[in-house]
XYZ file of C-alpha atoms in Angstrom:
774
model
C -19.466 -14.647 -33.135
C -19.416 -18.327 -34.722
C -17.496 -19.273 -31.366
C -20.086 -17.837 -29.484
C -22.559 -19.830 -31.215
C -20.110 -23.011 -30.165
C -20.325 -22.434 -26.536
C -23.813 -21.931 -26.206
C -24.293 -25.178 -28.179
C -21.781 -26.947 -25.803
C -23.362 -26.116 -22.752
C -26.787 -26.640 -23.707
C -25.229 -30.321 -24.426
C -23.715 -30.468 -21.269
C -26.894 -29.337 -19.267
C -28.600 -32.265 -21.007
C -26.311 -34.813 -19.705
C -26.357 -33.457 -16.224
C -30.387 -33.729 -16.241
C -29.743 -37.142 -18.115
C -27.474 -38.320 -15.127
C -30.032 -36.749 -12.742
C -32.864 -38.728 -13.982
C -30.860 -41.943 -13.863
C -29.927 -41.024 -10.360
C -33.266 -40.722 -9.449
C -34.730 -43.808 -11.289
C -32.164 -45.322 -9.341
C -32.773 -44.229 -5.996
C -36.621 -44.866 -6.733
C -35.870 -48.478 -7.729
C -33.208 -48.944 -4.691
C -36.259 -47.500 -2.679
C -38.787 -50.769 -4.151
C -36.133 -53.266 -3.502
C -35.588 -52.110 0.116
C -39.237 -52.405 0.591
C -39.625 -55.515 -0.769
C -36.602 -56.694 1.043
C -38.229 -55.828 4.077
C -41.695 -57.911 3.266
C -39.288 -60.926 3.204
C -38.147 -60.566 5.972
C -41.275 -59.749 7.564
C -42.378 -62.864 6.049
C -39.500 -65.375 7.614
C -36.612 -65.252 5.073
C -33.805 -64.396 7.327
C -32.320 -61.176 8.249
C -31.994 -58.002 5.015
C -28.831 -59.521 3.579
C -30.361 -63.204 3.307
C -33.643 -61.356 2.141
C -31.955 -59.666 -0.427
C -30.001 -62.770 -1.373
C -33.772 -64.362 -1.826
C -35.351 -61.278 -3.933
C -32.179 -61.305 -6.381
C -32.878 -65.486 -6.827
C -36.823 -64.638 -7.215
C -35.435 -62.156 -10.151
C -33.442 -64.796 -11.821
C -35.612 -67.833 -11.303
C -38.729 -65.642 -12.949
C -36.293 -64.183 -15.599
C -37.245 -60.877 -14.563
C -35.301 -57.183 -13.244
C -34.977 -57.179 -9.586
C -37.295 -53.842 -9.636
C -40.325 -55.454 -10.998
C -40.304 -58.463 -8.738
C -39.770 -56.069 -6.381
C -42.570 -53.922 -7.354
C -44.582 -57.308 -7.405
C -44.090 -58.193 -4.021
C -44.759 -54.532 -2.910
C -48.159 -54.448 -4.895
C -49.474 -58.274 -3.684
C -48.964 -56.934 -0.146
C -49.900 -53.126 -0.095
C -53.636 -53.660 -0.084
C -53.913 -49.737 -0.649
C -55.518 -47.778 -2.799
C -52.846 -47.848 -5.648
C -53.257 -51.793 -5.933
C -56.735 -51.505 -5.783
C -56.549 -49.489 -8.777
C -54.220 -51.743 -11.011
C -55.831 -54.055 -13.054
C -55.674 -57.715 -12.102
C -52.961 -59.678 -13.602
C -53.578 -60.344 -17.741
C -54.304 -64.098 -17.914
C -52.996 -64.280 -22.015
C -49.433 -64.879 -22.521
C -46.877 -62.133 -22.272
C -49.719 -60.866 -19.764
C -47.389 -61.203 -16.515
C -44.563 -59.448 -18.054
C -46.626 -56.193 -18.714
C -48.802 -56.536 -15.102
C -45.095 -56.988 -13.765
C -44.017 -53.640 -16.080
C -47.229 -51.654 -15.221
C -47.078 -52.224 -11.218
C -42.962 -51.575 -11.422
C -44.134 -47.940 -12.849
C -46.947 -47.212 -10.607
C -44.741 -48.183 -7.068
C -41.644 -46.021 -9.001
C -44.034 -43.290 -9.399
C -45.531 -43.605 -5.851
C -41.892 -43.887 -4.419
C -41.330 -40.382 -6.399
C -45.036 -38.938 -5.004
C -44.133 -39.873 -1.407
C -40.480 -37.654 -2.058
C -40.344 -34.439 0.302
C -39.679 -32.635 -2.870
C -42.903 -31.678 -5.175
C -40.575 -30.925 -8.199
C -39.125 -34.674 -7.839
C -42.767 -35.801 -7.263
C -44.230 -33.964 -10.151
C -40.925 -35.176 -12.849
C -41.547 -39.253 -10.758
C -45.495 -39.246 -12.167
C -44.860 -37.264 -15.187
C -42.420 -40.222 -16.696
C -43.565 -43.144 -14.584
C -47.682 -43.101 -14.910
C -48.648 -39.877 -17.533
C -46.120 -40.249 -20.124
C -47.358 -44.256 -20.821
C -50.934 -42.702 -21.114
C -49.584 -40.336 -23.816
C -49.239 -37.425 -21.231
C -46.840 -34.235 -21.863
C -46.898 -32.099 -19.301
C -47.452 -32.037 -15.068
C -47.886 -29.352 -11.989
C -48.579 -29.851 -8.914
C -50.032 -26.959 -7.375
C -50.078 -26.305 -3.245
C -53.620 -25.039 -2.341
C -53.988 -21.848 0.391
C -56.749 -21.403 2.715
C -57.581 -18.266 0.419
C -58.428 -19.976 -2.822
C -54.851 -19.056 -4.269
C -52.414 -21.569 -5.581
C -48.681 -21.985 -5.948
C -46.763 -24.278 -8.632
C -44.926 -26.541 -5.597
C -43.140 -28.966 -9.109
C -43.760 -29.283 -12.178
C -42.400 -31.120 -15.386
C -42.791 -30.872 -18.984
C -43.203 -27.115 -18.903
C -40.942 -24.140 -20.006
C -39.051 -22.411 -17.306
C -40.815 -19.217 -18.507
C -44.221 -20.745 -18.895
C -43.835 -21.826 -15.101
C -42.307 -18.802 -13.641
C -45.285 -16.853 -15.306
C -47.372 -19.031 -13.267
C -45.620 -19.777 -10.124
C -49.006 -17.966 -7.485
C -52.346 -17.769 -8.918
C -53.967 -15.275 -6.866
C -57.811 -16.207 -5.499
C -60.800 -15.843 -8.045
C -58.608 -16.152 -11.549
C -60.738 -19.038 -11.844
C -58.159 -21.715 -13.456
C -59.240 -25.590 -13.974
C -57.495 -26.103 -10.307
C -59.402 -23.574 -8.691
C -62.890 -24.583 -10.414
C -62.340 -28.227 -8.813
C -61.279 -26.752 -5.289
C -64.665 -24.979 -5.808
C -66.767 -27.667 -6.919
C -64.544 -30.383 -4.627
C -64.183 -32.574 -7.134
C -61.347 -33.955 -9.858
C -62.674 -32.744 -13.542
C -61.571 -34.114 -17.122
C -61.517 -31.823 -20.057
C -61.826 -33.659 -23.337
C -60.728 -30.396 -25.148
C -58.709 -27.703 -23.101
C -61.445 -24.365 -22.889
C -60.653 -21.708 -24.896
C -62.078 -18.687 -22.545
C -60.425 -20.455 -19.125
C -56.473 -18.917 -17.855
C -54.238 -21.417 -16.855
C -50.572 -23.067 -17.626
C -49.804 -25.078 -20.404
C -50.976 -23.434 -24.106
C -48.569 -24.040 -26.277
C -48.459 -27.332 -28.773
C -47.708 -29.961 -26.926
C -49.812 -29.426 -23.467
C -53.197 -27.590 -25.096
C -54.877 -30.801 -25.720
C -57.248 -32.805 -23.296
C -56.473 -32.518 -19.724
C -57.111 -33.644 -16.294
C -57.676 -32.191 -12.495
C -57.156 -34.370 -9.461
C -57.559 -33.009 -6.320
C -54.574 -34.505 -3.680
C -56.286 -35.532 -0.466
C -55.406 -36.336 2.605
C -57.438 -37.456 5.766
C -60.186 -35.978 3.833
C -58.248 -32.292 3.506
C -58.044 -31.308 -0.006
C -54.268 -29.755 0.224
C -53.329 -29.346 -3.527
C -54.484 -30.277 -7.233
C -52.675 -32.120 -10.054
C -52.914 -30.701 -13.583
C -52.284 -32.913 -15.979
C -52.286 -32.458 -20.094
C -51.775 -34.238 -23.217
C -50.666 -32.522 -26.707
C -54.122 -32.831 -28.232
C -57.960 -34.241 -27.625
C -58.397 -37.572 -26.216
C -61.323 -39.361 -24.922
C -61.493 -40.014 -21.584
C -59.269 -42.461 -19.409
C -61.009 -45.342 -18.615
C -61.643 -46.811 -14.917
C -58.762 -48.173 -14.465
C -56.290 -45.707 -15.783
C -58.321 -42.906 -13.783
C -58.327 -44.827 -10.456
C -54.675 -44.974 -11.064
C -53.931 -41.635 -11.149
C -56.766 -40.135 -8.310
C -54.506 -42.473 -6.269
C -50.819 -41.135 -7.384
C -52.389 -37.466 -6.497
C -53.591 -38.677 -3.248
C -50.221 -39.960 -2.757
C -48.664 -36.676 -3.626
C -50.663 -34.862 -0.704
C -48.269 -36.577 1.460
C -45.429 -34.338 0.057
C -47.597 -31.121 1.060
C -48.228 -32.894 4.597
C -44.359 -32.520 5.393
C -44.258 -28.543 5.452
C -43.492 -27.956 9.136
C -46.683 -25.425 8.871
C -49.540 -24.626 6.418
C -50.000 -21.786 4.275
C -51.886 -20.173 7.265
C -48.867 -19.983 9.520
C -50.929 -22.269 12.444
C -49.285 -25.641 13.125
C -51.061 -27.997 14.610
C -50.445 -28.959 18.133
C -48.074 -31.851 18.146
C -49.821 -33.803 21.190
C -53.200 -33.091 19.713
C -53.513 -30.815 22.800
C -55.054 -27.183 22.366
C -52.212 -25.111 19.737
C -51.880 -21.513 19.443
C -55.153 -21.028 18.056
C -56.861 -21.522 21.635
C -55.307 -17.974 22.280
C -57.168 -16.543 19.651
C -60.309 -18.108 20.483
C -60.030 -16.468 24.084
C -59.568 -13.189 22.536
C -62.893 -13.187 20.932
C -66.094 -11.689 22.559
C -68.405 -14.351 21.456
C -68.748 -18.033 22.434
C -65.880 -20.152 20.294
C -64.618 -23.440 19.950
C -61.855 -24.908 18.641
C -61.896 -28.470 16.928
C -59.429 -30.776 15.568
C -59.972 -33.245 12.533
C -61.064 -36.958 13.842
C -60.693 -39.743 10.974
C -61.828 -43.026 10.203
C -60.379 -46.505 8.911
C -60.474 -45.075 5.479
C -58.960 -41.730 6.697
C -62.167 -39.817 5.967
C -62.852 -37.538 8.796
C -65.457 -38.796 11.052
C -65.859 -35.940 13.540
C -64.321 -33.109 15.325
C -62.670 -33.130 18.933
C -63.576 -30.127 20.889
C -59.842 -29.387 22.167
C -60.409 -25.932 23.451
C -63.922 -23.857 24.873
C -63.583 -19.982 25.759
C -65.132 -18.475 28.643
C -68.573 -16.877 26.919
C -69.879 -19.986 26.617
C -73.456 -19.726 27.189
C -72.514 -17.838 29.822
C -71.495 -21.244 32.241
C -67.462 -20.567 31.813
C -66.239 -23.408 33.843
C -68.793 -25.700 33.275
C -68.591 -25.368 29.905
C -64.848 -25.928 29.360
C -64.985 -28.707 31.756
C -67.824 -30.471 30.662
C -66.960 -30.152 26.604
C -63.125 -29.894 26.260
C -61.819 -33.228 24.910
C -65.678 -34.466 23.789
C -66.542 -35.041 20.193
C -68.855 -32.097 18.301
C -71.562 -34.756 17.508
C -71.608 -35.882 20.944
C -71.598 -32.412 22.767
C -73.984 -31.322 20.182
C -75.474 -34.119 17.941
C -78.406 -31.818 16.597
C -75.316 -29.868 14.410
C -75.886 -33.128 11.751
C -79.592 -31.865 11.441
C -81.002 -29.457 8.551
C -79.258 -26.439 10.067
C -76.763 -27.663 8.457
C -73.692 -26.350 10.602
C -71.738 -29.809 10.462
C -71.891 -30.019 6.570
C -70.132 -26.429 6.798
C -67.547 -27.123 9.070
C -66.761 -30.439 7.341
C -66.502 -28.134 4.208
C -64.221 -25.692 6.159
C -61.760 -27.934 7.050
C -61.900 -29.528 3.555
C -61.175 -26.527 0.883
C -60.166 -24.088 3.585
C -62.546 -21.547 2.629
C -64.245 -19.498 5.435
C -67.974 -19.412 5.991
C -70.024 -16.762 7.494
C -73.549 -15.782 7.873
C -75.461 -13.405 9.529
C -78.594 -16.020 10.451
C -78.291 -19.568 11.126
C -80.664 -21.952 13.164
C -78.740 -23.520 15.569
C -80.158 -26.465 17.546
C -78.909 -27.992 20.588
C -80.549 -30.757 23.502
C -81.133 -29.915 26.892
C -82.256 -32.925 28.843
C -84.237 -34.638 25.789
C -85.877 -31.001 24.946
C -84.481 -29.791 21.482
C -84.052 -25.935 21.575
C -83.287 -23.931 18.823
C -81.662 -20.422 18.531
C -81.136 -18.212 15.883
C -77.042 -17.041 15.045
C -74.271 -15.282 13.428
C -71.884 -17.558 12.459
C -68.558 -17.661 11.953
C -65.806 -21.021 10.805
C -62.435 -20.780 9.642
C -59.570 -23.081 9.048
C -56.152 -22.131 10.726
C -53.023 -24.948 9.836
C -54.799 -28.295 11.300
C -57.621 -26.992 13.575
C -60.923 -25.254 13.164
C -62.699 -22.332 15.041
C -66.238 -22.126 15.328
C -68.079 -19.094 16.927
C -71.592 -17.912 17.171
C -73.461 -14.873 18.599
C -76.995 -15.736 19.779
C -80.106 -13.137 19.255
C -81.634 -12.531 22.416
C -84.807 -11.953 22.792
C -84.476 -8.022 23.866
C -81.868 -7.553 21.026
C -83.804 -9.079 18.098
C -87.091 -6.818 19.620
C -84.848 -3.742 19.671
C -83.675 -4.464 16.258
C -87.199 -4.809 14.982
C -88.420 -1.692 16.755
C -85.838 0.407 15.101
C -86.300 -0.751 11.442
C -89.976 -0.244 12.286
C -89.118 3.473 12.983
C -86.577 3.838 10.383
C -89.157 2.329 7.691
C -92.523 4.555 8.904
C -90.368 7.306 9.986
C -91.950 7.425 13.316
C -90.141 8.903 16.305
C -90.824 8.403 19.432
C -90.469 10.563 22.908
C -91.514 10.628 26.630
C -91.802 13.957 28.602
C -91.410 13.817 32.372
C -93.312 16.759 33.742
C -91.967 16.369 37.248
C -88.327 16.395 36.607
C -88.148 18.174 32.958
C -86.603 14.878 31.383
C -86.810 14.364 27.828
C -86.344 11.167 25.956
C -86.294 11.011 22.459
C -85.840 8.196 19.502
C -83.126 8.708 17.367
C -85.436 9.107 14.566
C -86.985 12.090 16.531
C -83.863 14.020 16.595
C -83.821 13.137 11.901
C -87.568 14.752 11.746
C -86.422 17.809 13.387
C -83.378 18.024 11.643
C -80.802 18.001 14.590
C -77.813 16.173 15.917
C -78.248 13.396 18.349
C -76.583 15.794 20.904
C -79.044 18.475 20.575
C -81.682 19.053 23.109
C -85.084 17.778 22.711
C -88.062 20.284 22.237
C -90.243 20.551 25.089
C -93.549 19.539 24.301
C -95.019 22.843 25.448
C -93.522 24.851 22.968
C -93.892 22.649 20.181
C -96.329 25.352 18.381
C -93.228 27.559 18.042
C -91.951 25.025 15.407
C -94.933 24.844 13.534
C -96.165 26.606 10.655
C -98.070 29.821 11.666
C -101.254 28.641 9.705
C -101.133 25.328 11.692
C -100.597 27.134 15.110
C -104.197 26.870 15.971
C -104.606 23.472 15.708
C -101.203 22.796 17.728
C -101.825 25.011 20.619
C -105.347 22.806 20.480
C -103.523 19.635 21.159
C -101.661 21.068 24.144
C -103.978 22.409 25.518
C -106.102 18.629 25.208
C -103.203 16.728 26.765
C -101.168 19.112 29.359
C -104.676 21.065 30.936
C -107.558 18.551 30.264
C -104.949 15.253 30.691
C -106.496 13.952 27.283
C -105.331 11.933 24.759
C -105.074 13.422 21.616
C -103.363 13.958 17.959
C -103.070 16.699 15.116
C -101.439 17.236 11.798
C -99.347 19.973 11.176
C -96.677 21.387 9.131
C -92.776 21.573 10.699
C -90.694 24.151 10.027
C -87.083 23.150 10.576
C -84.339 25.330 11.555
C -82.898 24.237 8.094
C -85.505 25.617 5.754
C -86.916 22.271 5.325
C -90.722 21.937 5.842
C -92.017 18.603 6.954
C -95.975 17.513 7.582
C -96.232 15.841 10.527
C -99.163 13.973 12.520
C -98.225 13.581 16.074
C -100.221 11.544 18.389
C -99.937 11.319 22.380
C -101.075 10.355 25.798
C -101.112 11.305 29.430
C -99.624 9.627 32.033
C -101.215 10.202 35.740
C -101.210 8.930 39.198
C -103.628 7.862 41.086
C -104.752 11.423 42.353
C -105.156 12.362 38.562
C -102.292 14.458 38.380
C -100.093 15.140 34.921
C -96.872 12.859 35.436
C -95.861 12.652 32.125
C -96.665 12.077 28.465
C -95.625 9.934 25.652
C -96.361 9.739 22.202
C -95.039 9.489 18.564
C -94.289 11.929 15.687
C -94.670 10.328 11.797
C -93.796 12.334 9.134
C -96.313 12.068 6.359
C -94.940 14.439 3.709
C -94.798 11.822 1.133
C -98.296 10.421 1.968
C -99.235 14.353 2.001
C -97.911 15.110 -1.545
C -98.745 11.989 -2.729
C -102.453 12.918 -1.956
C -101.766 16.200 -3.782
C -100.546 14.218 -6.935
C -103.126 11.784 -7.040
C -105.681 14.973 -7.058
C -103.911 16.372 -9.744
C -103.399 13.404 -11.887
C -107.587 12.745 -11.264
C -107.941 15.585 -12.985
C -105.602 14.809 -16.435
C -106.715 11.271 -16.489
C -110.633 12.308 -16.572
C -109.545 14.559 -19.593
C -107.358 12.016 -21.012
C -110.239 9.858 -20.559
C -112.817 11.575 -21.964
C -110.415 12.390 -25.076
C -109.261 8.772 -25.391
C -113.247 7.504 -25.594
C -113.502 9.849 -27.998
C -110.712 8.826 -30.430
C -111.953 5.062 -29.971
C -115.582 6.444 -31.258
C -113.738 7.443 -34.486
C -111.927 4.934 -34.110
C -115.195 2.422 -34.230
C -116.764 4.834 -36.744
C -113.820 4.448 -38.998
C -113.783 0.884 -38.946
C -117.553 0.148 -39.095
C -117.929 2.356 -42.320
C -114.790 0.316 -43.988
C -115.256 -2.847 -42.481
C -119.402 -3.427 -42.218
C -119.567 -6.936 -39.848
C -121.728 -8.674 -42.283
C -121.411 -6.817 -46.081
C -123.736 -8.358 -49.066
C -122.368 -11.222 -50.483
C -120.485 -10.858 -53.739
C -120.854 -12.548 -57.007
C -118.696 -12.205 -59.742
C -116.637 -14.177 -62.559
C -117.945 -17.442 -61.444
C -117.223 -16.935 -57.792
C -119.303 -16.204 -54.832
C -117.680 -14.386 -51.755
C -118.913 -13.814 -48.688
C -116.976 -12.132 -45.372
C -118.041 -12.173 -41.494
C -115.925 -9.444 -39.399
C -116.280 -10.049 -35.424
C -115.060 -6.540 -34.248
C -113.157 -6.631 -30.716
C -115.672 -6.483 -27.436
C -114.340 -3.640 -25.698
C -114.060 -0.371 -27.619
C -110.597 0.841 -26.757
C -109.619 -2.155 -28.098
C -110.673 -1.567 -32.328
C -108.369 -3.009 -33.976
C -106.781 -2.252 -37.937
C -108.076 -5.786 -39.074
C -109.321 -5.409 -42.736
C -110.429 -7.374 -45.943
C -110.743 -6.580 -49.655
C -112.928 -8.508 -52.475
C -113.271 -6.761 -55.778
C -113.176 -7.161 -59.613
C -109.976 -5.221 -61.186
C -110.257 -3.143 -64.825
C -108.772 -6.590 -66.000
C -111.735 -8.957 -65.076
C -109.035 -10.398 -62.693
C -110.807 -10.548 -58.721
C -108.638 -9.157 -55.920
C -108.928 -11.025 -52.638
C -107.223 -9.881 -49.363
C -107.130 -9.841 -45.563
C -104.934 -8.208 -43.376
C -104.355 -7.617 -39.825
C -102.284 -4.255 -38.991
C -100.087 -4.312 -35.456
C -102.076 -2.613 -32.561
C -105.371 -0.680 -31.546
C -107.195 2.151 -31.662
C -107.387 5.166 -34.008
C -103.776 4.158 -35.281
C -104.664 0.880 -35.823
C -108.046 2.119 -38.011
C -106.269 4.943 -40.065
C -103.267 2.580 -40.932
C -105.707 -0.270 -41.928
C -107.614 2.171 -44.070
C -104.571 3.560 -45.712
C -103.170 -0.273 -46.991
C -106.447 -1.120 -47.899
C -106.799 1.839 -50.234
C -103.014 1.654 -51.330
C -103.813 -1.970 -52.577
C -106.566 -1.537 -54.476
C -104.764 1.476 -56.461
C -101.613 -0.498 -56.642
C -103.777 -3.553 -57.769
C -105.110 -1.555 -60.702
C -101.656 -1.859 -62.483
C -102.007 -5.566 -63.091
C -98.872 -6.545 -61.293
C -98.879 -9.881 -59.633
C -99.685 -10.341 -55.985
C -96.056 -10.825 -54.969
C -94.723 -7.330 -56.416
C -97.917 -6.039 -55.052
C -96.681 -6.673 -51.193
C -93.333 -5.504 -52.304
C -94.685 -1.665 -52.914
C -97.458 -2.117 -50.047
C -94.016 -3.241 -47.819
C -92.714 -0.141 -49.115
C -95.988 2.301 -48.499
C -96.202 0.769 -44.863
C -92.669 1.501 -43.888
C -91.839 4.790 -45.685
C -95.271 6.479 -46.035
C -97.430 5.880 -42.562
C -96.246 6.014 -39.001
C -94.481 2.882 -38.342
C -97.081 0.688 -39.508
C -96.737 -2.771 -39.489
C -99.014 -5.243 -40.914
C -99.440 -8.874 -41.971
C -101.744 -9.707 -45.297
C -102.761 -12.200 -47.624
C -103.281 -11.175 -51.360
C -104.605 -13.198 -54.279
C -106.039 -12.963 -57.726
C -108.167 -14.645 -59.503
C -108.188 -15.657 -63.459
C -111.438 -16.777 -64.244
C -110.617 -17.159 -67.486
C -107.889 -20.184 -66.431
C -109.381 -20.762 -63.416
C -105.759 -19.946 -61.614
C -105.223 -18.546 -57.862
C -102.085 -16.471 -57.782
C -101.542 -15.534 -54.077
C -98.818 -14.122 -51.887
C -98.250 -13.428 -47.940
C -96.768 -11.338 -45.743
C -96.435 -12.743 -42.236
C -99.959 -13.821 -42.517
C -101.407 -17.510 -41.950
C -101.926 -19.097 -45.077
C -105.444 -19.389 -46.970
C -107.725 -22.937 -46.062
C -108.221 -25.107 -49.349
C -111.492 -27.257 -48.888
C -112.004 -30.006 -51.529
C -113.911 -32.749 -52.074
C -114.916 -32.765 -48.288
C -111.259 -32.602 -47.161
C -109.768 -28.829 -45.716
C -105.733 -28.490 -45.648
C -103.702 -25.419 -45.193
C -101.922 -24.388 -48.561
C -97.959 -24.687 -48.124
C -96.445 -20.898 -47.113
C -94.498 -19.183 -49.185
C -91.896 -16.957 -48.014
C -92.755 -13.233 -47.153
C -91.794 -11.030 -44.114
C -94.741 -8.810 -42.634
C -95.404 -5.785 -43.627
C -93.301 -2.423 -42.449
C -90.398 -4.154 -40.737
C -87.766 -3.334 -43.317
C -87.581 -1.058 -46.142
C -87.040 -3.161 -48.835
C -88.465 -7.133 -49.134
C -89.033 -9.692 -51.440
C -92.376 -12.381 -51.656
C -92.669 -15.421 -53.201
C -95.436 -16.102 -55.286
C -97.601 -19.397 -55.358
C -100.326 -20.613 -57.873
C -103.233 -22.659 -57.207
C -105.703 -23.804 -59.726
C -109.513 -24.007 -58.686
C -111.915 -26.218 -59.886
C -115.618 -25.952 -59.554
C -116.668 -27.010 -55.811
C -113.438 -25.339 -54.353
C -113.793 -23.262 -51.467
C -111.291 -20.863 -50.087
C -111.064 -19.448 -46.140
C -109.362 -16.493 -45.823
C -108.783 -15.407 -42.287
C -107.162 -13.050 -39.944
C -105.058 -14.619 -36.432
C -108.267 -13.446 -34.187
C -109.931 -16.848 -35.522
C -107.700 -19.160 -34.120
C -105.533 -17.199 -30.902
C -106.632 -18.766 -27.748
C -105.274 -17.924 -24.607
C -103.308 -21.359 -23.240
C -103.660 -23.356 -26.942
C -101.137 -23.396 -29.198
C -101.840 -21.982 -32.771
C -101.137 -25.590 -34.101
C -104.032 -27.033 -32.365
C -106.503 -24.256 -32.880
C -105.613 -24.468 -36.728
C -106.166 -28.340 -36.464
C -109.484 -27.680 -34.800
C -110.366 -25.279 -37.794
C -109.274 -27.743 -40.486
C -111.583 -30.002 -38.357
C -114.886 -27.745 -38.385
C -114.403 -26.902 -42.216
C -114.004 -30.337 -43.735
C -117.341 -32.646 -44.612
C -120.012 -31.859 -46.337
C -120.083 -28.595 -47.934
C -123.338 -26.754 -46.375
C -124.142 -23.170 -47.753
C -121.556 -20.596 -47.631
C -123.087 -18.427 -45.677
C -124.266 -20.915 -43.155
C -120.364 -21.675 -43.035
C -119.099 -18.685 -42.174
C -121.442 -18.103 -39.385
C -120.671 -21.897 -37.945
C -116.767 -21.395 -37.941
C -117.484 -17.880 -36.419
C -119.682 -19.298 -33.828
C -117.240 -21.899 -32.900
C -114.111 -19.541 -32.206
C -114.994 -17.280 -29.674
C -112.136 -15.821 -29.486
C -110.705 -14.477 -25.441
C -107.518 -12.819 -26.854
C -109.607 -9.503 -27.228
C -108.357 -8.956 -30.895
C -111.187 -8.384 -34.114
C -111.835 -11.115 -36.581
C -112.201 -11.568 -40.340
C -113.464 -14.254 -42.215
C -113.731 -14.208 -46.066
C -115.165 -17.623 -47.898
C -114.473 -17.797 -51.928
C -116.579 -20.589 -53.539
C -116.103 -21.777 -57.254
C -119.201 -22.885 -58.605
């Protein structure tokens, strides 16, 4: 076993040595390539032939005390005026800046040489070593993009062989970060790797920040570069980002060296029509074959029409002669208008993703007059060419389709019967109404009574006589008995067609299936009967609820004077009887000489809310005689609401006032807090914790204490006092505080004033209690 281990170790060492030698050879080749380019530049500048220029290059390096590769890179960089030279920062002025600048230029130009390699794997290794590693990156994947949205791993560096093999091909729709960038049409930066997105590189050392850069050539996206860092990091600065984007675009040349696109269609080498012209000629609709045209910045500026099929506007010869060789925007200048056609063609060429729509408005100039048409449009990219085809809706086709939809939606079938020849024409919908196949023989009008329900045969015969004998138009409704046993309710309308002498030539008309309308009317009649009974019972329930509410909660009970307190109540019921609510209040002197002060609001309306109000109000009175505090009373009342009622939920405020100490102990269950008016200033009491009653089986409530002084006034209310449609509760509460403050009037006058100023528009009850300490 030990011998096997030693053999494996030796093999691993040998493989690593071979890899190092391969890297050195590649670096040497890249350096030689830079030196050769720099030598060529010196020859062009008049420094003799290749040998003299190479010697001059070595002399420059010796004089500057720099490696030959750095001097060569500086010469190439200063001459190139390309995107890479624009991306590199200017030469640093501080001491040592020239040296660092030259090193940066060498790295980027060496990376450029690798990116321009015909081998994507070589390009990936050069980009990682020369461009990404100095920025802290640890891995790089070079993805080739296919028109269907799939990706293939063309080259990689820094990933394990196993991981690279697992991600050799990515089908469309997986949603990896490179596929997201392709879909969005832009490069992306991720400071941390999103956890929910699938993709390559999730092990230690590659699972951190990530840059996803599109590789473009001539405006087309050919691939994506995915660069990985070991951990999170801030975004690259602008210069670093420009350098990587420039190298990504250079890497696109690697993809462009393939002899054919992934679709299998190669562009015509002479710029003429390629194999796509045959596909265009085979289409039954008008079609154009387009090739991109580029401006000085290698951006697509228009498309050249290289082929026109014979179906274009019906003028095949003229169209093919006049349009072939023209620019698209020259032939159809309105394509760049709001109809979005040119933008869609450009997007298809750039991304490779096909575009189809059933309705697009197309515009064209005829003379100087703009004309529009609606068409179904299809656009696809095949290699370096784009195929555009469309099918225009003519008026007859549009109206025929519209009529088919009308007949289907209205369940209408048309007919025309020639009484001279005996020919009968039915629409397809009429066969469906009769339950017949489209190949069946239509039913003549004179035999219509044979297909009607026996009870309707008289009406059908009268309709037949009106048409066929008196030559007058008519209509009738009957039940159609089909051969499959189904009975349909039908309305038929028809008119005669006569010659100048008045002789009957033909009859034409429509049948309409009104079965759903018939059964709807039957159901409505039955519903009306049930509804009348239901409304009567509901009205009776509402009257009972209102009587119960008024018996327990009179709108204006007599004031209460007890234990140094004066208590007044105002109760305003809902304006509509069917919205009888569950607002309640209580003010009573307990056997302990304490005063129970409570107000509450049951959720809902009607008899259920009224009976729930009675249950909770009486339960609180009984529980209060135990001498328990308000927080404990609300806890017991929550149990009553949850277990002993029919799913009642409510809010409440419960207070106990001790006349001997002047202390008010109080607690709340989801209810607005009381207002304290002291020295002419009104404020809300702080909110203790407390959930509404009946929501959960067990709940705890917080108790607070307030020492009242002579002249203090306390207001307790339900939400009907402050709720307004379109107005926030905070704003309504602020208005209430403003109205309640200032010099104190008589208690009854103040309650009347506050109730009059806060007319509710939410159809809810309102309860207001005023407590004045004198």
